Amino acid sequence: MAASPTPVSVSLVREPWGLLKSLNAARQNVLSILPDIATKQPIVSGKTGIRWHMLMDPDGIRHVLLEELDNYPKSDVTKNLLRPAIGESLFIAEGAHWRWQRRAAAPTFSHRNVTGLAPVMSAAAEASLARVEAAGPRATDMYDEMVRATFEVITRVTVSGSESFDPDEVHRAINGYISAAGKVSLFDILGLPDWLPRPSRIIGGKSLGLMKSVADDAVISRRETPSEGVPDLLDLLLDGEDPETGRSMSTAELRDNLLTFIVAGHETTALTLAWALYLCAFDQGVQTRARAEAQEALKGRTATADDLPNLPYIRMIIDEALRLYPPAGIISRTAQKDDSLCEREVKKGDTVMIPIYALHRNELLWEEPSAFRPERFADRKSISRYAYLPFGDGPRICIGASFAIQEAVIILATLLSKRVFKPVPGKEPDPVMILTLRPEGGVWLTAEPAEQPAS
């Protein structure tokens, strides 16, 4: 019996590569240097300039991300790539500096506050649907469309009403910085000192300056003129303080965290939605079931936060898209002391990578790991917590995870309730990761009107 067709994936390495070949491949697609054996074993170790370990064992991952958090801070490579853009924000900071920021920012992403921001997500979903409908029979790059929709959301919930903030300008700057600075450097692979300048980061300096300038202006402007109506994320951050120390964020700290939320808050959700739409076009049976659920729940209107409990299958599609195409395909840590993982010796200074892309496709953890099967998430309790890490886990789990899921379900349900998405022959996306796992070439789909149930 022939195997069922599977959605696009990255070809993993099946034979040892040298340093230069690995570097060249990593600059084009970081995931392309993952060994295929990482989908079949709990740990893989090696040395490419520096000693490294790829960890796919849930118990070992729990040890790194939860039990020994302080002994496994984010790797120097990760910090070197992102610190110029987002400083010592929540994503980069370690130890006490991270803890007080996390305590100060946590109320910003409470269930109440996230739900309060849902109307912005619904408005973006409605606007996106209108643009797709206006395209008529023409194919649309749904990756570009989802980037536009989610960027509308993040700018409206971070700096709503700020005249000093040009969303298009910031979006161009973010893409410019990621394209220039996100390339893996030979200096990083060889473990050379941080003070040696990386050429790619120098190239990204102009975009970096623009990003910081507009974010600074937004923070200063909001301090002088508070917004009216429902508070947005910047309002909530300005009001936030560490309940233990009473400390609040300075303008620079607010700027860095604001940029973190803007970059992460639209890019990752846009990718999730783009891959989810690709998968729905790939499997029309899944799409038909999802559409029936959305039409039953929405009755012809745009989705809202109140609809989420009635859209469980849509949520399963989002979860499965995050499994197959996690926005952050690899996370890495640097061991601060000698340790042991899966009975493998780990020395101080070793890089410990959690290749989430390989973890989510590991044959020891998933049945038919390369297949698109949303129903595998029908019973979330059956999935080992540290086998599925689209938002990381432990104390440093993504602070905006509930925000992202709510937004993705609202937009996907709204689109599927009104349109039938179909693939364009010869236009399959190519999964490529630089900093995030993007669909190279776009997600080109046609979108026909969906038949509506009789009222």
PDB file of C-alpha atoms in Angstrom, residues 215-430:
ATOM      1  CA  ALA A 215      10.270  52.652  18.867  1.00  0.00           C
ATOM      2  CA  ASP A 216      11.922  55.287  21.085  1.00  0.00           C
ATOM      3  CA  ASP A 217       9.667  57.955  19.588  1.00  0.00           C
ATOM      4  CA  ALA A 218       6.581  55.819  20.224  1.00  0.00           C
ATOM      5  CA  VAL A 219       7.461  55.259  23.896  1.00  0.00           C
ATOM      6  CA  ILE A 220       8.320  58.914  24.551  1.00  0.00           C
ATOM      7  CA  SER A 221       5.175  60.094  22.777  1.00  0.00           C
ATOM      8  CA  ARG A 222       2.955  57.741  24.798  1.00  0.00           C
ATOM      9  CA  ARG A 223       4.533  58.854  28.072  1.00  0.00           C
ATOM     10  CA  GLU A 224       3.631  62.431  27.167  1.00  0.00           C
ATOM     11  CA  THR A 225       0.168  61.664  25.745  1.00  0.00           C
ATOM     12  CA  PRO A 226      -1.535  58.533  27.116  1.00  0.00           C
ATOM     13  CA  SER A 227      -3.942  56.781  24.768  1.00  0.00           C
ATOM     14  CA  GLU A 228      -7.679  56.769  25.307  1.00  0.00           C
ATOM     15  CA  GLY A 229     -10.068  53.836  25.388  1.00  0.00           C
ATOM     16  CA  VAL A 230      -9.011  50.202  25.811  1.00  0.00           C
ATOM     17  CA  PRO A 231      -5.341  50.106  26.889  1.00  0.00           C
ATOM     18  CA  ASP A 232      -2.976  48.585  24.365  1.00  0.00           C
ATOM     19  CA  LEU A 233       0.203  46.627  25.081  1.00  0.00           C
ATOM     20  CA  LEU A 234       2.349  49.756  25.353  1.00  0.00           C
ATOM     21  CA  ASP A 235      -0.058  51.251  27.907  1.00  0.00           C
ATOM     22  CA  LEU A 236       0.050  48.037  29.912  1.00  0.00           C
ATOM     23  CA  LEU A 237       3.851  47.889  29.782  1.00  0.00           C
ATOM     24  CA  LEU A 238       4.112  51.520  30.869  1.00  0.00           C
ATOM     25  CA  ASP A 239       1.875  50.751  33.853  1.00  0.00           C
ATOM     26  CA  GLY A 240       3.642  47.490  34.661  1.00  0.00           C
ATOM     27  CA  GLU A 241       5.951  47.094  37.615  1.00  0.00           C
ATOM     28  CA  ASP A 242       7.694  44.249  39.364  1.00  0.00           C
ATOM     29  CA  PRO A 243       5.429  43.320  42.316  1.00  0.00           C
ATOM     30  CA  GLU A 244       8.472  42.276  44.354  1.00  0.00           C
ATOM     31  CA  THR A 245      10.655  45.359  43.870  1.00  0.00           C
ATOM     32  CA  GLY A 246       8.277  47.999  42.516  1.00  0.00           C
ATOM     33  CA  ARG A 247      10.668  48.561  39.604  1.00  0.00           C
ATOM     34  CA  SER A 248       9.222  49.682  36.271  1.00  0.00           C
ATOM     35  CA  MET A 249      10.833  49.772  32.842  1.00  0.00           C
ATOM     36  CA  SER A 250      12.958  52.644  31.596  1.00  0.00           C
ATOM     37  CA  THR A 251      12.416  54.117  28.143  1.00  0.00           C
ATOM     38  CA  ALA A 252      15.235  51.946  26.733  1.00  0.00           C
ATOM     39  CA  GLU A 253      13.820  48.795  28.364  1.00  0.00           C
ATOM     40  CA  LEU A 254      10.345  49.608  27.087  1.00  0.00           C
ATOM     41  CA  ARG A 255      11.752  50.195  23.608  1.00  0.00           C
ATOM     42  CA  ASP A 256      13.605  46.886  23.543  1.00  0.00           C
ATOM     43  CA  ASN A 257      10.614  44.905  24.801  1.00  0.00           C
ATOM     44  CA  LEU A 258       8.284  46.754  22.439  1.00  0.00           C
ATOM     45  CA  LEU A 259      10.499  45.783  19.504  1.00  0.00           C
ATOM     46  CA  THR A 260      10.592  42.197  20.800  1.00  0.00           C
ATOM     47  CA  PHE A 261       6.796  42.023  20.866  1.00  0.00           C
ATOM     48  CA  ILE A 262       6.468  43.682  17.451  1.00  0.00           C
ATOM     49  CA  VAL A 263       8.987  41.374  15.765  1.00  0.00           C
ATOM     50  CA  ALA A 264       7.867  38.179  17.492  1.00  0.00           C
ATOM     51  CA  GLY A 265       4.206  39.142  17.718  1.00  0.00           C
ATOM     52  CA  HIS A 266       3.545  39.363  14.022  1.00  0.00           C
ATOM     53  CA  GLU A 267       6.221  37.238  12.340  1.00  0.00           C
ATOM     54  CA  THR A 268       5.523  34.014  14.223  1.00  0.00           C
ATOM     55  CA  THR A 269       1.738  34.281  13.932  1.00  0.00           C
ATOM     56  CA  ALA A 270       1.942  35.159  10.243  1.00  0.00           C
ATOM     57  CA  LEU A 271       4.085  32.092   9.645  1.00  0.00           C
ATOM     58  CA  THR A 272       1.702  29.857  11.600  1.00  0.00           C
ATOM     59  CA  LEU A 273      -1.263  31.084   9.566  1.00  0.00           C
ATOM     60  CA  ALA A 274       0.561  30.843   6.233  1.00  0.00           C
ATOM     61  CA  TRP A 275       1.623  27.251   6.910  1.00  0.00           C
ATOM     62  CA  ALA A 276      -1.870  26.392   8.227  1.00  0.00           C
ATOM     63  CA  LEU A 277      -3.451  27.679   5.006  1.00  0.00           C
ATOM     64  CA  TYR A 278      -0.909  25.748   2.923  1.00  0.00           C
ATOM     65  CA  LEU A 279      -1.798  22.583   4.864  1.00  0.00           C
ATOM     66  CA  CYS A 280      -5.535  23.157   4.453  1.00  0.00           C
ATOM     67  CA  ALA A 281      -5.041  23.550   0.697  1.00  0.00           C
ATOM     68  CA  PHE A 282      -2.840  20.435   0.736  1.00  0.00           C
ATOM     69  CA  ASP A 283      -5.587  18.369   2.413  1.00  0.00           C
ATOM     70  CA  GLN A 284      -9.022  19.396   1.197  1.00  0.00           C
ATOM     71  CA  GLY A 285     -10.694  16.922   3.562  1.00  0.00           C
ATOM     72  CA  VAL A 286      -9.250  18.720   6.576  1.00  0.00           C
ATOM     73  CA  GLN A 287     -10.242  22.056   5.089  1.00  0.00           C
ATOM     74  CA  THR A 288     -13.836  20.912   4.480  1.00  0.00           C
ATOM     75  CA  ARG A 289     -14.189  19.744   8.089  1.00  0.00           C
ATOM     76  CA  ALA A 290     -12.689  22.981   9.399  1.00  0.00           C
ATOM     77  CA  ARG A 291     -14.996  25.063   7.212  1.00  0.00           C
ATOM     78  CA  ALA A 292     -18.071  23.239   8.482  1.00  0.00           C
ATOM     79  CA  GLU A 293     -16.992  23.926  12.065  1.00  0.00           C
ATOM     80  CA  ALA A 294     -16.316  27.606  11.346  1.00  0.00           C
ATOM     81  CA  GLN A 295     -19.614  28.119   9.519  1.00  0.00           C
ATOM     82  CA  GLU A 296     -21.562  26.450  12.307  1.00  0.00           C
ATOM     83  CA  ALA A 297     -19.889  28.596  14.954  1.00  0.00           C
ATOM     84  CA  LEU A 298     -19.837  31.924  13.120  1.00  0.00           C
ATOM     85  CA  LYS A 299     -23.127  31.944  11.197  1.00  0.00           C
ATOM     86  CA  GLY A 300     -21.647  34.195   8.509  1.00  0.00           C
ATOM     87  CA  ARG A 301     -19.924  36.733  10.778  1.00  0.00           C
ATOM     88  CA  THR A 302     -16.297  37.400  11.698  1.00  0.00           C
ATOM     89  CA  ALA A 303     -14.782  35.292  14.482  1.00  0.00           C
ATOM     90  CA  THR A 304     -14.320  36.774  17.960  1.00  0.00           C
ATOM     91  CA  ALA A 305     -12.656  35.641  21.176  1.00  0.00           C
ATOM     92  CA  ASP A 306     -16.017  34.289  22.374  1.00  0.00           C
ATOM     93  CA  ASP A 307     -16.000  31.792  19.485  1.00  0.00           C
ATOM     94  CA  LEU A 308     -12.751  30.057  20.459  1.00  0.00           C
ATOM     95  CA  PRO A 309     -14.391  27.318  22.596  1.00  0.00           C
ATOM     96  CA  ASN A 310     -16.539  26.389  19.573  1.00  0.00           C
ATOM     97  CA  LEU A 311     -13.582  26.088  17.176  1.00  0.00           C
ATOM     98  CA  PRO A 312     -11.619  23.099  18.520  1.00  0.00           C
ATOM     99  CA  TYR A 313     -10.725  21.649  15.109  1.00  0.00           C
ATOM    100  CA  ILE A 314      -9.452  25.008  13.862  1.00  0.00           C
ATOM    101  CA  ARG A 315      -7.238  25.064  16.962  1.00  0.00           C
ATOM    102  CA  MET A 316      -5.992  21.536  16.149  1.00  0.00           C
ATOM    103  CA  ILE A 317      -4.967  22.722  12.675  1.00  0.00           C
ATOM    104  CA  ILE A 318      -3.019  25.590  14.234  1.00  0.00           C
ATOM    105  CA  ASP A 319      -1.346  23.182  16.659  1.00  0.00           C
ATOM    106  CA  GLU A 320      -0.420  20.775  13.868  1.00  0.00           C
ATOM    107  CA  ALA A 321       0.942  23.594  11.702  1.00  0.00           C
ATOM    108  CA  LEU A 322       3.128  24.626  14.632  1.00  0.00           C
ATOM    109  CA  ARG A 323       4.325  21.029  14.974  1.00  0.00           C
ATOM    110  CA  LEU A 324       5.267  20.595  11.327  1.00  0.00           C
ATOM    111  CA  TYR A 325       6.621  24.118  10.821  1.00  0.00           C
ATOM    112  CA  PRO A 326       7.616  25.622  14.201  1.00  0.00           C
ATOM    113  CA  PRO A 327       8.506  29.310  13.687  1.00  0.00           C
ATOM    114  CA  ALA A 328      11.629  28.891  15.833  1.00  0.00           C
ATOM    115  CA  GLY A 329      13.001  25.653  14.399  1.00  0.00           C
ATOM    116  CA  ILE A 330      15.985  25.503  16.764  1.00  0.00           C
ATOM    117  CA  ILE A 331      16.703  26.916  20.211  1.00  0.00           C
ATOM    118  CA  SER A 332      20.141  26.713  21.774  1.00  0.00           C
ATOM    119  CA  ARG A 333      21.690  27.012  25.208  1.00  0.00           C
ATOM    120  CA  THR A 334      25.251  27.143  26.548  1.00  0.00           C
ATOM    121  CA  ALA A 335      26.167  24.857  29.457  1.00  0.00           C
ATOM    122  CA  GLN A 336      27.586  26.792  32.421  1.00  0.00           C
ATOM    123  CA  LYS A 337      28.965  23.699  34.160  1.00  0.00           C
ATOM    124  CA  ASP A 338      29.651  20.053  33.467  1.00  0.00           C
ATOM    125  CA  ASP A 339      26.498  17.960  33.298  1.00  0.00           C
ATOM    126  CA  SER A 340      25.002  14.813  31.810  1.00  0.00           C
ATOM    127  CA  LEU A 341      22.116  14.524  29.324  1.00  0.00           C
ATOM    128  CA  CYS A 342      20.782  11.126  28.269  1.00  0.00           C
ATOM    129  CA  GLU A 343      23.915   9.583  29.801  1.00  0.00           C
ATOM    130  CA  ARG A 344      26.013  11.777  27.481  1.00  0.00           C
ATOM    131  CA  GLU A 345      28.765  13.938  28.985  1.00  0.00           C
ATOM    132  CA  VAL A 346      28.176  17.666  28.647  1.00  0.00           C
ATOM    133  CA  LYS A 347      31.120  19.948  29.408  1.00  0.00           C
ATOM    134  CA  LYS A 348      31.050  23.567  30.527  1.00  0.00           C
ATOM    135  CA  GLY A 349      30.833  25.751  27.407  1.00  0.00           C
ATOM    136  CA  ASP A 350      29.164  23.115  25.230  1.00  0.00           C
ATOM    137  CA  THR A 351      26.255  24.228  23.062  1.00  0.00           C
ATOM    138  CA  VAL A 352      23.052  22.308  23.735  1.00  0.00           C
ATOM    139  CA  MET A 353      20.579  22.652  20.884  1.00  0.00           C
ATOM    140  CA  ILE A 354      16.929  21.661  20.985  1.00  0.00           C
ATOM    141  CA  PRO A 355      16.134  21.258  17.275  1.00  0.00           C
ATOM    142  CA  ILE A 356      12.392  21.747  17.592  1.00  0.00           C
ATOM    143  CA  TYR A 357      11.906  20.909  13.909  1.00  0.00           C
ATOM    144  CA  ALA A 358      13.505  17.485  14.458  1.00  0.00           C
ATOM    145  CA  LEU A 359      11.864  17.043  17.881  1.00  0.00           C
ATOM    146  CA  HIS A 360       8.420  17.518  16.324  1.00  0.00           C
ATOM    147  CA  ARG A 361       9.244  14.911  13.678  1.00  0.00           C
ATOM    148  CA  ASN A 362      11.020  12.416  15.940  1.00  0.00           C
ATOM    149  CA  GLU A 363       9.882   8.860  15.256  1.00  0.00           C
ATOM    150  CA  LEU A 364      10.278   7.911  18.924  1.00  0.00           C
ATOM    151  CA  LEU A 365       7.688  10.511  19.925  1.00  0.00           C
ATOM    152  CA  TRP A 366       5.175  10.821  17.085  1.00  0.00           C
ATOM    153  CA  GLU A 367       3.153   8.413  14.974  1.00  0.00           C
ATOM    154  CA  GLU A 368       3.637   9.186  11.270  1.00  0.00           C
ATOM    155  CA  PRO A 369       5.602  12.309  12.192  1.00  0.00           C
ATOM    156  CA  SER A 370       5.767  13.712   8.653  1.00  0.00           C
ATOM    157  CA  ALA A 371       2.007  13.397   8.079  1.00  0.00           C
ATOM    158  CA  PHE A 372      -0.503  16.244   8.475  1.00  0.00           C
ATOM    159  CA  ARG A 373      -2.948  14.949  11.094  1.00  0.00           C
ATOM    160  CA  PRO A 374      -4.641  17.703  13.138  1.00  0.00           C
ATOM    161  CA  GLU A 375      -6.654  15.133  15.101  1.00  0.00           C
ATOM    162  CA  ARG A 376      -3.487  14.061  16.937  1.00  0.00           C
ATOM    163  CA  PHE A 377      -4.160  17.142  19.110  1.00  0.00           C
ATOM    164  CA  ALA A 378      -7.708  16.104  20.017  1.00  0.00           C
ATOM    165  CA  ASP A 379      -6.354  14.869  23.339  1.00  0.00           C
ATOM    166  CA  ARG A 380      -3.603  17.264  24.359  1.00  0.00           C
ATOM    167  CA  LYS A 381      -2.934  15.312  27.558  1.00  0.00           C
ATOM    168  CA  SER A 382      -1.732  12.342  25.488  1.00  0.00           C
ATOM    169  CA  ILE A 383       1.201  14.394  24.147  1.00  0.00           C
ATOM    170  CA  SER A 384       4.319  14.611  26.272  1.00  0.00           C
ATOM    171  CA  ARG A 385       4.701  18.227  27.333  1.00  0.00           C
ATOM    172  CA  TYR A 386       8.363  18.449  26.355  1.00  0.00           C
ATOM    173  CA  ALA A 387       7.841  16.687  23.028  1.00  0.00           C
ATOM    174  CA  TYR A 388       5.916  19.675  21.639  1.00  0.00           C
ATOM    175  CA  LEU A 389       7.551  23.078  22.029  1.00  0.00           C
ATOM    176  CA  PRO A 390       6.197  25.632  19.542  1.00  0.00           C
ATOM    177  CA  PHE A 391       6.547  28.341  22.204  1.00  0.00           C
ATOM    178  CA  GLY A 392       9.392  26.824  24.220  1.00  0.00           C
ATOM    179  CA  ASP A 393       8.581  25.788  27.795  1.00  0.00           C
ATOM    180  CA  GLY A 394       9.601  26.170  31.402  1.00  0.00           C
ATOM    181  CA  PRO A 395       9.736  29.608  33.050  1.00  0.00           C
ATOM    182  CA  ARG A 396      10.846  31.133  29.736  1.00  0.00           C
ATOM    183  CA  ILE A 397       7.875  29.895  27.725  1.00  0.00           C
ATOM    184  CA  CYS A 398       6.773  32.583  25.259  1.00  0.00           C
ATOM    185  CA  ILE A 399       4.882  35.227  27.220  1.00  0.00           C
ATOM    186  CA  GLY A 400       2.622  35.948  24.235  1.00  0.00           C
ATOM    187  CA  ALA A 401       1.589  32.364  23.420  1.00  0.00           C
ATOM    188  CA  SER A 402      -2.099  32.832  24.284  1.00  0.00           C
ATOM    189  CA  PHE A 403      -2.150  36.086  22.291  1.00  0.00           C
ATOM    190  CA  ALA A 404      -0.750  34.294  19.228  1.00  0.00           C
ATOM    191  CA  ILE A 405      -3.134  31.331  19.438  1.00  0.00           C
ATOM    192  CA  GLN A 406      -6.183  33.565  19.858  1.00  0.00           C
ATOM    193  CA  GLU A 407      -5.173  35.682  16.862  1.00  0.00           C
ATOM    194  CA  ALA A 408      -4.422  32.664  14.659  1.00  0.00           C
ATOM    195  CA  VAL A 409      -7.733  30.942  15.390  1.00  0.00           C
ATOM    196  CA  ILE A 410      -9.757  34.132  14.818  1.00  0.00           C
ATOM    197  CA  ILE A 411      -8.126  34.840  11.447  1.00  0.00           C
ATOM    198  CA  LEU A 412      -8.085  31.241  10.171  1.00  0.00           C
ATOM    199  CA  ALA A 413     -11.707  30.577  11.116  1.00  0.00           C
ATOM    200  CA  THR A 414     -12.865  33.803   9.470  1.00  0.00           C
ATOM    201  CA  LEU A 415     -11.057  33.009   6.209  1.00  0.00           C
ATOM    202  CA  LEU A 416     -12.080  29.347   6.021  1.00  0.00           C
ATOM    203  CA  SER A 417     -15.723  30.121   6.706  1.00  0.00           C
ATOM    204  CA  LYS A 418     -15.986  32.149   3.485  1.00  0.00           C
ATOM    205  CA  ARG A 419     -13.329  30.875   1.063  1.00  0.00           C
ATOM    206  CA  VAL A 420     -12.106  27.562  -0.371  1.00  0.00           C
ATOM    207  CA  PHE A 421      -8.313  27.616  -0.696  1.00  0.00           C
ATOM    208  CA  LYS A 422      -6.594  25.513  -3.341  1.00  0.00           C
ATOM    209  CA  PRO A 423      -2.901  25.124  -4.214  1.00  0.00           C
ATOM    210  CA  VAL A 424      -1.357  26.559  -7.353  1.00  0.00           C
ATOM    211  CA  PRO A 425       0.442  23.774  -9.295  1.00  0.00           C
ATOM    212  CA  GLY A 426       4.209  24.218  -9.324  1.00  0.00           C
ATOM    213  CA  LYS A 427       4.138  26.805  -6.531  1.00  0.00           C
ATOM    214  CA  GLU A 428       4.887  24.717  -3.438  1.00  0.00           C
ATOM    215  CA  PRO A 429       6.596  26.668  -0.635  1.00  0.00           C
ATOM    216  CA  ASP A 430      10.093  25.700   0.457  1.00  0.00           C
TER     217      ASP A 430
END
